[in-house]
PDB file of C-alpha atoms in Angstrom:
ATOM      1  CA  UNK F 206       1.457 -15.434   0.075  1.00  0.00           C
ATOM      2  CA  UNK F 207      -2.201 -16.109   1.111  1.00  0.00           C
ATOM      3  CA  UNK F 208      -4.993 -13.569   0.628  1.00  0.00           C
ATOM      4  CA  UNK F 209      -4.936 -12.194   4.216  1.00  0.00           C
ATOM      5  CA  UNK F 210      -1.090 -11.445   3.769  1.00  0.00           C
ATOM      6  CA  UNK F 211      -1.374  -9.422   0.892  1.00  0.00           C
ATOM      7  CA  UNK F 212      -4.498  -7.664   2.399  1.00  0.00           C
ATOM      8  CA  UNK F 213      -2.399  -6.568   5.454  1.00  0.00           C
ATOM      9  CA  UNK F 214       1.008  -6.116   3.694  1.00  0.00           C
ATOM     10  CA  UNK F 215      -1.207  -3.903   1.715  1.00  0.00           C
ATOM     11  CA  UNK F 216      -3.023  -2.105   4.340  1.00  0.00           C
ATOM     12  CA  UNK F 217       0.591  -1.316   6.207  1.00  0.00           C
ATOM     13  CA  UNK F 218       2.027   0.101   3.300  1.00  0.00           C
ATOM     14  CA  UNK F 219      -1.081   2.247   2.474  1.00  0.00           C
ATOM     15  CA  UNK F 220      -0.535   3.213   6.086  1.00  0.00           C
ATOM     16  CA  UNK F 221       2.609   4.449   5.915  1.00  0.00           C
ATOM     17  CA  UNK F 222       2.508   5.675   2.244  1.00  0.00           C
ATOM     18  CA  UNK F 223      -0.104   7.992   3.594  1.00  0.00           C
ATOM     19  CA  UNK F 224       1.841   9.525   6.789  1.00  0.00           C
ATOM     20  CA  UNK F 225       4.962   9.780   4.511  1.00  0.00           C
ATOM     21  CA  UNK F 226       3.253  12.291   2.279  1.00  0.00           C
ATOM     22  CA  UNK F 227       1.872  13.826   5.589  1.00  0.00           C
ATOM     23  CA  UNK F 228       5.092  14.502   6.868  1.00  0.00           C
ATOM     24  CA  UNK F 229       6.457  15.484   3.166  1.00  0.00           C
ATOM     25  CA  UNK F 230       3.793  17.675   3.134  1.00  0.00           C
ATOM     26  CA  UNK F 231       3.957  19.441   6.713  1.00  0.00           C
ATOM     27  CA  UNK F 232       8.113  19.873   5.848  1.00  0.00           C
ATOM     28  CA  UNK F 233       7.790  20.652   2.140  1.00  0.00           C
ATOM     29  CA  UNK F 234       9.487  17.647   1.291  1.00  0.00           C
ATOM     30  CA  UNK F 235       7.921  16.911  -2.319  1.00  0.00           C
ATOM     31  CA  UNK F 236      10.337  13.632  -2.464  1.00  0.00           C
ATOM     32  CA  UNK F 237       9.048  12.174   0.893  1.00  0.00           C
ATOM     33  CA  UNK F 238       6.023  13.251  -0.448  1.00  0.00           C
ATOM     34  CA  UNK F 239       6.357  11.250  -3.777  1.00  0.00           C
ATOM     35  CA  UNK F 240       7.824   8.599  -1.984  1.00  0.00           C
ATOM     36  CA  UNK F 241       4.786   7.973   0.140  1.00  0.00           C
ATOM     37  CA  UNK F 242       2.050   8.456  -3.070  1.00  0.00           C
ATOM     38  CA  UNK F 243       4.569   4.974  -4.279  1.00  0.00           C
ATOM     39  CA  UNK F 244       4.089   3.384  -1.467  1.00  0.00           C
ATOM     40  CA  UNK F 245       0.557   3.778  -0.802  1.00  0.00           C
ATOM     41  CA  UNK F 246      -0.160   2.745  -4.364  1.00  0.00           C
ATOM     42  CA  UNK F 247       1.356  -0.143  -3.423  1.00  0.00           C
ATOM     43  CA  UNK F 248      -0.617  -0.627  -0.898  1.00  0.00           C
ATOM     44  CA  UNK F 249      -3.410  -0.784  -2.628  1.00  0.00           C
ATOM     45  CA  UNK F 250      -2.049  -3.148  -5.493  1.00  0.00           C
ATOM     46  CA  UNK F 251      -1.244  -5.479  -2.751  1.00  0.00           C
ATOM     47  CA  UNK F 252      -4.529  -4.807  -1.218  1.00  0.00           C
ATOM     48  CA  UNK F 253      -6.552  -6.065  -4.662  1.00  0.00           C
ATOM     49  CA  UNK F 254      -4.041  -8.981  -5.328  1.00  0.00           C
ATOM     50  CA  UNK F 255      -4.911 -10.251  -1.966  1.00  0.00           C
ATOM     51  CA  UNK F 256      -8.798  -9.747  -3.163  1.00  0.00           C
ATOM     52  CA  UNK F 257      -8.034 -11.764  -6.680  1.00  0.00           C
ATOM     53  CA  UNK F 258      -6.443 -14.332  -4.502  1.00  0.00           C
ATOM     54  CA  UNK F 259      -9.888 -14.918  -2.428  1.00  0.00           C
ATOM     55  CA  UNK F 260     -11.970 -14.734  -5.246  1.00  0.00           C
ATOM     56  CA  UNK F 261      -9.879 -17.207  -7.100  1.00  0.00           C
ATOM     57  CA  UNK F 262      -9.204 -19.313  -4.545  1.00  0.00           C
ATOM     58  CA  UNK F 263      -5.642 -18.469  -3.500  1.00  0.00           C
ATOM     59  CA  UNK F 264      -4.576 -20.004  -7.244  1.00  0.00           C
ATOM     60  CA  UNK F 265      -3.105 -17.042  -8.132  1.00  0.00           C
TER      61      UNK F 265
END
């Protein structure tokens, strides 16, 4: 995957990490809850691999 498709795959699942724990929240669901603080941390790992990737030249 290039640098922009990590940056967005990593953007969308920020996205939804965050209204998952919303939701978990608003229902007192601590496992949707915990489910979204995953995802959105994945997010954001996907988020800086796509930034290694354009600082190193997609070589990663």
């Amino acid at each position: 995957m290039g640098e922009l498709t990590d940056k967005a795959k990593g953007i969308a699942n920020e996205a939804a990490g965050n209204v998952k724990q919303a939701v978990g929240k608003a229902t007192d669901n601590e496992r949707l809850r915990a489910e979204g603080v995953a995802q959105e941390r994945k997010g954001e790992a996907q988020n800086l691999k796509g930034s290694v990737k354009g600082a190193l030249g997609d070589k990663v």
